[in-house]
Short mmCIF file of N, CA, C and O and ligand atoms in Angstrom, two decimals:
data_model
loop_
_atom_site.label_atom_id
_atom_site.label_comp_id
_atom_site.label_asym_id
_atom_site.label_seq_id
_atom_site.Cartn_x
_atom_site.Cartn_y
_atom_site.Cartn_z
N MET I 4 160.19 13.19 35.51
CA MET I 4 161.05 14.06 36.34
C MET I 4 160.18 14.75 37.38
O MET I 4 159.30 15.51 37.04
N THR I 5 160.38 14.43 38.60
CA THR I 5 159.59 15.03 39.67
C THR I 5 160.39 16.11 40.36
O THR I 5 161.58 16.27 40.12
N THR I 6 159.73 16.84 41.22
CA THR I 6 160.44 17.85 42.01
C THR I 6 161.50 17.18 42.86
O THR I 6 162.61 17.67 43.01
N GLY I 7 161.14 16.01 43.37
CA GLY I 7 162.10 15.25 44.18
C GLY I 7 163.34 14.92 43.39
O GLY I 7 164.45 15.02 43.90
N CYS I 8 163.15 14.57 42.13
CA CYS I 8 164.29 14.24 41.28
C CYS I 8 165.19 15.44 41.10
O CYS I 8 166.40 15.34 41.15
N ASN I 9 164.57 16.59 40.87
CA ASN I 9 165.38 17.80 40.66
C ASN I 9 166.20 18.12 41.89
O ASN I 9 167.36 18.51 41.78
N THR I 10 165.59 17.94 43.04
CA THR I 10 166.31 18.18 44.29
C THR I 10 167.50 17.25 44.37
O THR I 10 168.60 17.63 44.75
N LEU I 11 167.26 16.01 43.98
CA LEU I 11 168.31 14.99 44.02
C LEU I 11 169.47 15.42 43.10
O LEU I 11 170.63 15.39 43.47
N PHE I 12 169.11 15.86 41.89
CA PHE I 12 170.13 16.30 40.93
C PHE I 12 170.95 17.44 41.53
O PHE I 12 172.16 17.45 41.46
N ARG I 13 170.23 18.40 42.12
CA ARG I 13 170.89 19.59 42.62
C ARG I 13 171.87 19.22 43.74
O ARG I 13 173.00 19.67 43.75
N SER I 14 171.42 18.36 44.67
CA SER I 14 172.28 18.03 45.79
C SER I 14 173.49 17.24 45.32
O SER I 14 174.57 17.40 45.83
N ARG I 15 173.29 16.41 44.29
CA ARG I 15 174.43 15.65 43.75
C ARG I 15 175.44 16.61 43.14
O ARG I 15 176.63 16.47 43.32
N ARG I 16 174.92 17.59 42.40
CA ARG I 16 175.81 18.53 41.71
C ARG I 16 176.60 19.33 42.75
O ARG I 16 177.79 19.52 42.62
N ASP I 17 175.89 19.77 43.79
CA ASP I 17 176.56 20.53 44.84
C ASP I 17 177.66 19.70 45.48
O ASP I 17 178.76 20.19 45.71
N ALA I 18 177.34 18.43 45.73
CA ALA I 18 178.31 17.56 46.38
C ALA I 18 179.55 17.42 45.50
O ALA I 18 180.67 17.45 45.98
N ARG I 19 179.31 17.30 44.20
CA ARG I 19 180.42 17.10 43.28
C ARG I 19 181.29 18.37 43.22
O ARG I 19 182.50 18.32 43.29
N THR I 20 180.62 19.52 43.09
CA THR I 20 181.35 20.79 43.02
C THR I 20 182.15 20.99 44.30
O THR I 20 183.31 21.36 44.26
N GLY I 21 181.49 20.68 45.42
CA GLY I 21 182.15 20.86 46.71
C GLY I 21 183.41 20.04 46.81
O GLY I 21 184.41 20.50 47.36
N SER I 22 183.36 18.80 46.24
CA SER I 22 184.51 17.90 46.40
C SER I 22 185.74 18.44 45.68
O SER I 22 186.86 18.14 46.04
N LEU I 23 185.52 19.28 44.65
CA LEU I 23 186.65 19.84 43.92
C LEU I 23 187.47 20.75 44.83
O LEU I 23 188.66 20.94 44.62
N TRP I 24 186.79 21.33 45.80
CA TRP I 24 187.45 22.31 46.65
C TRP I 24 187.96 21.71 47.95
O TRP I 24 188.51 22.41 48.78
N LEU I 25 187.78 20.40 48.10
CA LEU I 25 188.34 19.74 49.28
C LEU I 25 189.85 19.82 49.23
O LEU I 25 190.45 19.67 48.18
N PRO I 26 190.48 20.08 50.35
CA PRO I 26 191.93 19.93 50.36
C PRO I 26 192.23 18.48 50.04
O PRO I 26 191.61 17.59 50.61
N VAL I 27 193.12 18.24 49.09
CA VAL I 27 193.34 16.85 48.68
C VAL I 27 194.30 16.17 49.65
O VAL I 27 195.48 15.99 49.37
N GLY I 28 193.74 15.84 50.78
CA GLY I 28 194.47 15.02 51.76
C GLY I 28 194.33 13.57 51.37
O GLY I 28 193.76 13.26 50.32
N LEU I 29 194.80 12.70 52.19
CA LEU I 29 194.70 11.27 51.89
C LEU I 29 193.24 10.83 51.80
O LEU I 29 192.87 10.06 50.92
N ALA I 30 192.42 11.37 52.69
CA ALA I 30 191.00 10.99 52.69
C ALA I 30 190.35 11.43 51.39
O ALA I 30 189.61 10.66 50.77
N GLY I 31 190.65 12.64 50.94
CA GLY I 31 190.08 13.15 49.70
C GLY I 31 190.53 12.32 48.51
O GLY I 31 189.73 11.99 47.64
N LEU I 32 191.78 11.97 48.52
CA LEU I 32 192.34 11.19 47.42
C LEU I 32 191.68 9.81 47.37
O LEU I 32 191.28 9.34 46.30
N ALA I 33 191.53 9.19 48.53
CA ALA I 33 190.90 7.87 48.60
C ALA I 33 189.47 7.96 48.08
O ALA I 33 189.01 7.08 47.34
N LEU I 34 188.78 9.03 48.42
CA LEU I 34 187.40 9.21 47.98
C LEU I 34 187.34 9.35 46.46
O LEU I 34 186.52 8.72 45.80
N LEU I 35 188.24 10.14 45.91
CA LEU I 35 188.27 10.34 44.46
C LEU I 35 188.52 9.02 43.75
O LEU I 35 187.88 8.69 42.76
N LEU I 36 189.46 8.24 44.27
CA LEU I 36 189.77 6.95 43.66
C LEU I 36 188.56 6.02 43.72
O LEU I 36 188.25 5.32 42.77
N ALA I 37 187.87 6.05 44.87
CA ALA I 37 186.70 5.20 45.03
C ALA I 37 185.60 5.60 44.05
O ALA I 37 184.94 4.75 43.47
N LEU I 38 185.42 6.91 43.86
CA LEU I 38 184.38 7.39 42.96
C LEU I 38 184.72 7.05 41.51
O LEU I 38 183.85 6.68 40.73
N ALA I 39 185.98 7.22 41.15
CA ALA I 39 186.40 6.98 39.78
C ALA I 39 186.39 5.49 39.46
O ALA I 39 186.10 5.08 38.35
N GLY I 40 186.69 4.66 40.45
CA GLY I 40 186.84 3.24 40.22
C GLY I 40 188.10 3.08 39.39
O GLY I 40 188.63 4.04 38.89
N GLY I 41 188.62 1.90 39.26
CA GLY I 41 189.80 1.73 38.42
C GLY I 41 189.38 1.04 37.16
O GLY I 41 188.38 0.34 37.16
N PRO I 42 190.11 1.23 36.05
CA PRO I 42 189.79 0.47 34.84
C PRO I 42 189.84 -1.03 35.11
O PRO I 42 189.01 -1.78 34.61
N ALA I 43 190.81 -1.45 35.92
CA ALA I 43 190.94 -2.88 36.21
C ALA I 43 189.72 -3.38 36.97
O ALA I 43 189.15 -4.41 36.65
N ARG I 44 189.29 -2.60 37.96
CA ARG I 44 188.13 -3.01 38.74
C ARG I 44 186.87 -3.03 37.88
O ARG I 44 186.05 -3.92 38.00
N ALA I 45 186.73 -2.02 37.02
CA ALA I 45 185.55 -1.92 36.17
C ALA I 45 185.44 -3.14 35.26
O ALA I 45 184.36 -3.66 35.02
N ALA I 46 186.57 -3.61 34.77
CA ALA I 46 186.58 -4.74 33.86
C ALA I 46 186.11 -6.02 34.55
O ALA I 46 185.55 -6.90 33.92
N ASP I 47 186.35 -6.09 35.87
CA ASP I 47 185.96 -7.29 36.62
C ASP I 47 184.48 -7.32 36.96
O ASP I 47 183.96 -8.35 37.33
N MET I 48 183.84 -6.17 36.87
CA MET I 48 182.46 -6.08 37.33
C MET I 48 181.51 -6.84 36.41
O MET I 48 181.59 -6.69 35.20
N PRO I 49 180.60 -7.62 37.00
CA PRO I 49 179.58 -8.23 36.14
C PRO I 49 178.70 -7.15 35.53
O PRO I 49 178.44 -6.14 36.16
N THR I 50 178.29 -7.38 34.28
CA THR I 50 177.49 -6.39 33.56
C THR I 50 176.17 -7.00 33.12
O THR I 50 176.13 -8.12 32.62
N PHE I 51 175.10 -6.26 33.33
CA PHE I 51 173.78 -6.71 32.93
C PHE I 51 173.18 -5.68 31.97
O PHE I 51 173.66 -4.54 31.92
N GLN I 52 172.18 -6.11 31.23
CA GLN I 52 171.61 -5.21 30.23
C GLN I 52 170.11 -5.05 30.39
O GLN I 52 169.41 -6.01 30.70
N LEU I 53 169.68 -3.84 30.17
CA LEU I 53 168.25 -3.52 30.23
C LEU I 53 167.90 -2.73 28.98
O LEU I 53 168.59 -1.76 28.64
N LEU I 54 166.83 -3.16 28.34
CA LEU I 54 166.34 -2.46 27.16
C LEU I 54 165.03 -1.75 27.49
O LEU I 54 164.12 -2.37 28.06
N MET I 55 164.97 -0.48 27.19
CA MET I 55 163.74 0.28 27.37
C MET I 55 163.21 0.59 25.97
O MET I 55 163.93 1.17 25.15
N LYS I 56 161.98 0.16 25.73
CA LYS I 56 161.45 0.28 24.37
C LYS I 56 159.93 0.33 24.39
O LYS I 56 159.30 -0.49 25.06
N ASP I 57 159.35 1.27 23.66
CA ASP I 57 157.89 1.39 23.58
C ASP I 57 157.23 1.43 24.96
O ASP I 57 156.16 0.86 25.15
N GLY I 58 157.87 2.07 25.92
CA GLY I 58 157.29 2.15 27.25
C GLY I 58 157.33 0.84 28.02
O GLY I 58 156.59 0.65 28.98
N ARG I 59 158.22 -0.08 27.58
CA ARG I 59 158.34 -1.38 28.26
C ARG I 59 159.79 -1.63 28.64
O ARG I 59 160.71 -1.01 28.09
N LEU I 60 159.96 -2.58 29.55
CA LEU I 60 161.29 -2.96 30.02
C LEU I 60 161.58 -4.40 29.63
O LEU I 60 160.74 -5.27 29.78
N PHE I 61 162.78 -4.62 29.12
CA PHE I 61 163.19 -5.99 28.73
C PHE I 61 164.57 -6.27 29.33
O PHE I 61 165.54 -5.63 28.89
N PRO I 62 164.73 -7.17 30.29
CA PRO I 62 163.64 -7.90 30.94
C PRO I 62 163.04 -7.05 32.06
O PRO I 62 163.63 -6.05 32.45
N GLU I 63 161.89 -7.49 32.56
CA GLU I 63 161.28 -6.77 33.68
C GLU I 63 161.92 -7.18 35.00
O GLU I 63 161.85 -6.46 35.98
N THR I 64 162.51 -8.35 35.02
CA THR I 64 163.21 -8.82 36.22
C THR I 64 164.67 -9.08 35.89
O THR I 64 164.98 -9.84 34.98
N LEU I 65 165.54 -8.42 36.64
CA LEU I 65 166.98 -8.61 36.46
C LEU I 65 167.50 -9.34 37.69
O LEU I 65 167.32 -8.86 38.81
N GLU I 66 168.11 -10.48 37.48
CA GLU I 66 168.71 -11.19 38.61
C GLU I 66 170.18 -10.86 38.68
O GLU I 66 170.91 -11.00 37.70
N VAL I 67 170.62 -10.41 39.85
CA VAL I 67 172.02 -10.03 40.03
C VAL I 67 172.56 -10.71 41.28
O VAL I 67 171.80 -11.11 42.16
N PRO I 68 173.88 -10.85 41.36
CA PRO I 68 174.45 -11.42 42.57
C PRO I 68 174.37 -10.42 43.73
O PRO I 68 174.61 -9.22 43.53
N ALA I 69 174.01 -10.90 44.90
CA ALA I 69 173.96 -10.05 46.09
C ALA I 69 175.38 -9.72 46.54
O ALA I 69 176.34 -10.43 46.19
N ASN I 70 175.51 -8.62 47.24
CA ASN I 70 176.80 -8.22 47.83
C ASN I 70 177.92 -8.07 46.80
O ASN I 70 179.08 -8.32 47.09
N THR I 71 177.54 -7.68 45.59
CA THR I 71 178.52 -7.54 44.51
C THR I 71 178.24 -6.26 43.72
O THR I 71 177.11 -6.00 43.32
N ARG I 72 179.29 -5.48 43.54
CA ARG I 72 179.15 -4.29 42.69
C ARG I 72 178.91 -4.77 41.26
O ARG I 72 179.56 -5.71 40.81
N PHE I 73 177.99 -4.14 40.57
CA PHE I 73 177.76 -4.54 39.17
C PHE I 73 177.36 -3.34 38.33
O PHE I 73 177.06 -2.27 38.84
N ARG I 74 177.41 -3.59 37.03
CA ARG I 74 177.11 -2.54 36.06
C ARG I 74 175.83 -2.88 35.32
O ARG I 74 175.59 -4.05 35.02
N LEU I 75 175.03 -1.89 35.06
CA LEU I 75 173.83 -2.09 34.26
C LEU I 75 173.89 -1.17 33.05
O LEU I 75 173.94 0.05 33.19
N GLN I 76 173.91 -1.79 31.88
CA GLN I 76 173.87 -1.03 30.63
C GLN I 76 172.41 -0.83 30.25
O GLN I 76 171.69 -1.80 30.04
N VAL I 77 171.99 0.41 30.18
CA VAL I 77 170.60 0.71 29.87
C VAL I 77 170.52 1.32 28.49
O VAL I 77 171.19 2.32 28.20
N LYS I 78 169.70 0.70 27.65
CA LYS I 78 169.54 1.22 26.29
C LYS I 78 168.10 1.65 26.07
O LYS I 78 167.17 0.90 26.39
N ASN I 79 167.91 2.84 25.56
CA ASN I 79 166.57 3.30 25.23
C ASN I 79 166.40 3.28 23.72
O ASN I 79 167.00 4.08 23.01
N GLU I 80 165.55 2.37 23.26
CA GLU I 80 165.31 2.30 21.82
C GLU I 80 164.18 3.22 21.38
O GLU I 80 163.83 3.25 20.20
N GLY I 81 163.58 3.90 22.37
CA GLY I 81 162.54 4.87 22.04
C GLY I 81 161.23 4.20 21.62
O GLY I 81 161.04 3.02 21.91
N PRO I 82 160.30 4.86 20.98
CA PRO I 82 160.46 6.27 20.58
C PRO I 82 160.31 7.20 21.80
O PRO I 82 159.60 6.87 22.72
N GLY I 83 160.99 8.30 21.77
CA GLY I 83 160.90 9.25 22.86
C GLY I 83 161.87 8.95 23.98
O GLY I 83 162.53 7.91 23.98
N ALA I 84 161.95 9.87 24.92
CA ALA I 84 162.87 9.72 26.04
C ALA I 84 162.34 8.71 27.05
O ALA I 84 161.14 8.42 27.09
N ALA I 85 163.23 8.16 27.82
CA ALA I 85 162.87 7.25 28.91
C ALA I 85 163.68 7.67 30.13
O ALA I 85 164.73 8.32 30.01
N GLU I 86 163.17 7.31 31.29
CA GLU I 86 163.91 7.64 32.51
C GLU I 86 163.95 6.45 33.44
O GLU I 86 162.94 6.07 34.03
N PHE I 87 165.13 5.87 33.56
CA PHE I 87 165.32 4.79 34.53
C PHE I 87 165.32 5.42 35.91
O PHE I 87 166.06 6.36 36.16
N GLU I 88 164.47 4.90 36.78
CA GLU I 88 164.45 5.45 38.14
C GLU I 88 164.17 4.36 39.16
O GLU I 88 163.34 3.49 38.96
N SER I 89 164.92 4.41 40.25
CA SER I 89 164.66 3.53 41.40
C SER I 89 164.77 4.37 42.65
O SER I 89 165.82 4.91 42.96
N LEU I 90 163.65 4.48 43.35
CA LEU I 90 163.64 5.26 44.59
C LEU I 90 164.45 4.52 45.65
O LEU I 90 165.25 5.12 46.37
N GLU I 91 164.24 3.19 45.71
CA GLU I 91 164.93 2.39 46.72
C GLU I 91 166.45 2.43 46.53
O GLU I 91 167.20 2.46 47.50
N LEU I 92 166.86 2.40 45.28
CA LEU I 92 168.31 2.35 45.01
C LEU I 92 168.88 3.74 44.73
O LEU I 92 170.08 3.88 44.48
N ARG I 93 168.02 4.75 44.76
CA ARG I 93 168.46 6.14 44.55
C ARG I 93 169.22 6.31 43.24
O ARG I 93 170.33 6.86 43.20
N LYS I 94 168.61 5.77 42.19
CA LYS I 94 169.21 5.91 40.86
C LYS I 94 168.22 6.59 39.95
O LYS I 94 167.01 6.35 40.05
N GLU I 95 168.75 7.41 39.07
CA GLU I 95 167.90 8.13 38.14
C GLU I 95 168.72 8.48 36.92
O GLU I 95 169.84 8.99 37.04
N LEU I 96 168.17 8.17 35.75
CA LEU I 96 168.92 8.41 34.53
C LEU I 96 167.96 8.66 33.38
O LEU I 96 167.13 7.81 33.06
N VAL I 97 168.06 9.82 32.77
CA VAL I 97 167.22 10.14 31.62
C VAL I 97 167.99 9.77 30.36
O VAL I 97 169.17 10.10 30.23
N LEU I 98 167.31 9.07 29.45
CA LEU I 98 167.96 8.65 28.21
C LEU I 98 167.15 9.13 27.01
O LEU I 98 165.96 8.81 26.89
N ALA I 99 167.79 9.86 26.13
CA ALA I 99 167.17 10.23 24.86
C ALA I 99 167.04 8.96 24.03
O ALA I 99 167.75 7.98 24.26
N PRO I 100 166.13 8.95 23.05
CA PRO I 100 166.00 7.76 22.21
C PRO I 100 167.30 7.44 21.50
O PRO I 100 168.00 8.35 21.03
N GLY I 101 167.65 6.16 21.45
CA GLY I 101 168.87 5.71 20.78
C GLY I 101 170.10 5.74 21.65
O GLY I 101 171.18 5.36 21.21
N VAL I 102 169.93 6.16 22.90
CA VAL I 102 171.09 6.31 23.79
C VAL I 102 171.27 5.11 24.70
O VAL I 102 170.31 4.52 25.18
N THR I 103 172.53 4.73 24.91
CA THR I 103 172.88 3.68 25.88
C THR I 103 173.78 4.30 26.94
O THR I 103 174.75 4.99 26.59
N ARG I 104 173.45 4.06 28.20
CA ARG I 104 174.28 4.58 29.29
C ARG I 104 174.50 3.47 30.31
O ARG I 104 173.76 2.49 30.33
N THR I 105 175.52 3.65 31.13
CA THR I 105 175.85 2.62 32.11
C THR I 105 175.72 3.16 33.53
O THR I 105 176.20 4.26 33.82
N LEU I 106 175.07 2.37 34.36
CA LEU I 106 174.95 2.70 35.78
C LEU I 106 175.76 1.68 36.57
O LEU I 106 175.79 0.50 36.22
N VAL I 107 176.40 2.13 37.63
CA VAL I 107 177.10 1.19 38.52
C VAL I 107 176.34 1.13 39.83
O VAL I 107 175.99 2.16 40.40
N PHE I 108 176.05 -0.09 40.26
CA PHE I 108 175.30 -0.28 41.51
C PHE I 108 176.23 -0.78 42.60
O PHE I 108 177.07 -1.65 42.38
N HIS I 109 176.07 -0.23 43.76
CA HIS I 109 176.81 -0.69 44.94
C HIS I 109 176.30 -2.07 45.33
O HIS I 109 175.18 -2.43 44.98
N PRO I 110 177.11 -2.81 46.05
CA PRO I 110 176.66 -4.13 46.51
C PRO I 110 175.32 -4.03 47.26
O PRO I 110 175.12 -3.13 48.06
N MET I 111 174.43 -4.96 46.92
CA MET I 111 173.09 -4.96 47.54
C MET I 111 172.91 -6.17 48.42
O MET I 111 173.39 -7.25 48.09
N LYS I 112 172.16 -5.97 49.49
CA LYS I 112 171.76 -7.13 50.29
C LYS I 112 170.77 -7.94 49.47
O LYS I 112 170.09 -7.39 48.60
N PRO I 113 170.66 -9.25 49.76
CA PRO I 113 169.66 -10.04 49.05
C PRO I 113 168.28 -9.40 49.20
O PRO I 113 167.94 -8.94 50.29
N GLY I 114 167.54 -9.38 48.11
CA GLY I 114 166.21 -8.78 48.17
C GLY I 114 165.74 -8.34 46.80
O GLY I 114 166.42 -8.56 45.80
N THR I 115 164.56 -7.73 46.78
CA THR I 115 163.96 -7.26 45.53
C THR I 115 163.86 -5.74 45.58
O THR I 115 163.37 -5.19 46.56
N TYR I 116 164.36 -5.11 44.54
CA TYR I 116 164.40 -3.65 44.49
C TYR I 116 163.67 -3.19 43.22
O TYR I 116 164.01 -3.60 42.11
N LYS I 117 162.69 -2.34 43.42
CA LYS I 117 161.87 -1.91 42.28
C LYS I 117 162.54 -0.79 41.49
O LYS I 117 163.25 0.04 42.05
N PHE I 118 162.27 -0.79 40.19
CA PHE I 118 162.65 0.35 39.37
C PHE I 118 161.56 0.54 38.32
O PHE I 118 160.68 -0.31 38.16
N PHE I 119 161.59 1.66 37.62
CA PHE I 119 160.55 1.91 36.62
C PHE I 119 161.05 2.95 35.62
O PHE I 119 162.07 3.60 35.84
N ASP I 120 160.32 3.05 34.53
CA ASP I 120 160.56 4.14 33.58
C ASP I 120 159.60 5.25 33.99
O ASP I 120 158.39 5.11 33.86
N GLU I 121 160.15 6.33 34.51
CA GLU I 121 159.27 7.37 35.04
C GLU I 121 158.40 8.01 33.97
O GLU I 121 157.36 8.57 34.27
N PHE I 122 158.80 7.91 32.72
CA PHE I 122 157.98 8.48 31.65
C PHE I 122 156.90 7.51 31.16
O PHE I 122 156.07 7.87 30.34
N HIS I 123 156.97 6.25 31.62
CA HIS I 123 155.98 5.25 31.20
C HIS I 123 155.62 4.36 32.39
O HIS I 123 155.78 3.13 32.34
N GLN I 124 155.16 5.00 33.45
CA GLN I 124 154.97 4.25 34.70
C GLN I 124 153.85 3.22 34.62
O GLN I 124 153.84 2.26 35.38
N ASP I 125 152.88 3.43 33.71
CA ASP I 125 151.76 2.49 33.62
C ASP I 125 152.21 1.13 33.10
O ASP I 125 151.64 0.11 33.46
N THR I 126 153.22 1.14 32.25
CA THR I 126 153.59 -0.11 31.58
C THR I 126 155.01 -0.58 31.91
O THR I 126 155.35 -1.72 31.63
N ALA I 127 155.82 0.28 32.47
CA ALA I 127 157.24 -0.08 32.65
C ALA I 127 157.62 -0.13 34.13
O ALA I 127 158.14 0.82 34.69
N GLN I 128 157.33 -1.27 34.74
CA GLN I 128 157.66 -1.51 36.14
C GLN I 128 158.57 -2.74 36.20
O GLN I 128 158.20 -3.81 35.73
N GLY I 129 159.74 -2.57 36.78
CA GLY I 129 160.67 -3.69 36.84
C GLY I 129 161.21 -3.89 38.24
O GLY I 129 160.89 -3.15 39.17
N ARG I 130 162.02 -4.94 38.37
CA ARG I 130 162.64 -5.23 39.67
C ARG I 130 164.01 -5.84 39.47
O ARG I 130 164.25 -6.56 38.50
N ILE I 131 164.89 -5.48 40.39
CA ILE I 131 166.20 -6.11 40.44
C ILE I 131 166.15 -7.07 41.62
O ILE I 131 165.81 -6.67 42.74
N VAL I 132 166.43 -8.33 41.35
CA VAL I 132 166.43 -9.33 42.41
C VAL I 132 167.88 -9.70 42.70
O VAL I 132 168.56 -10.27 41.84
N ALA I 133 168.34 -9.36 43.88
CA ALA I 133 169.71 -9.69 44.29
C ALA I 133 169.67 -10.98 45.10
O ALA I 133 168.94 -11.10 46.07
N LYS I 134 170.45 -11.98 44.63
CA LYS I 134 170.47 -13.29 45.29
C LYS I 134 171.87 -13.66 45.71
O LYS I 134 172.80 -13.50 44.93
CU1 CU K 216 162.68 11.31 37.82
#
């Protein structure tokens, strides 16, 4: 957890709180629907899995379809906490040991995007390859 991360958390929280006070016009409603996603849409999304364990990532390379929204289920088998982080993709997620959480990624252009376990940076470096 870096200072940069905390700033990121704070700005996200502010944005979320602020949205509650938006007049719920059509634009606001559309935004809320987009953020929530629909159960039907969520079910259609391809899902990938990442295991964080002993300061390592399994697999270290995740191949995903380009230009497609997808879900990543991240499981931390521990021991200890892990933090999925990608600066390029602006994702950050702290997981206590034994916890599984899901991240949704916006469609990506073809390319390679790095991620890592911020608590185990020496050994846990991975990449998402969008093709
Ligand atoms: Cu962090």
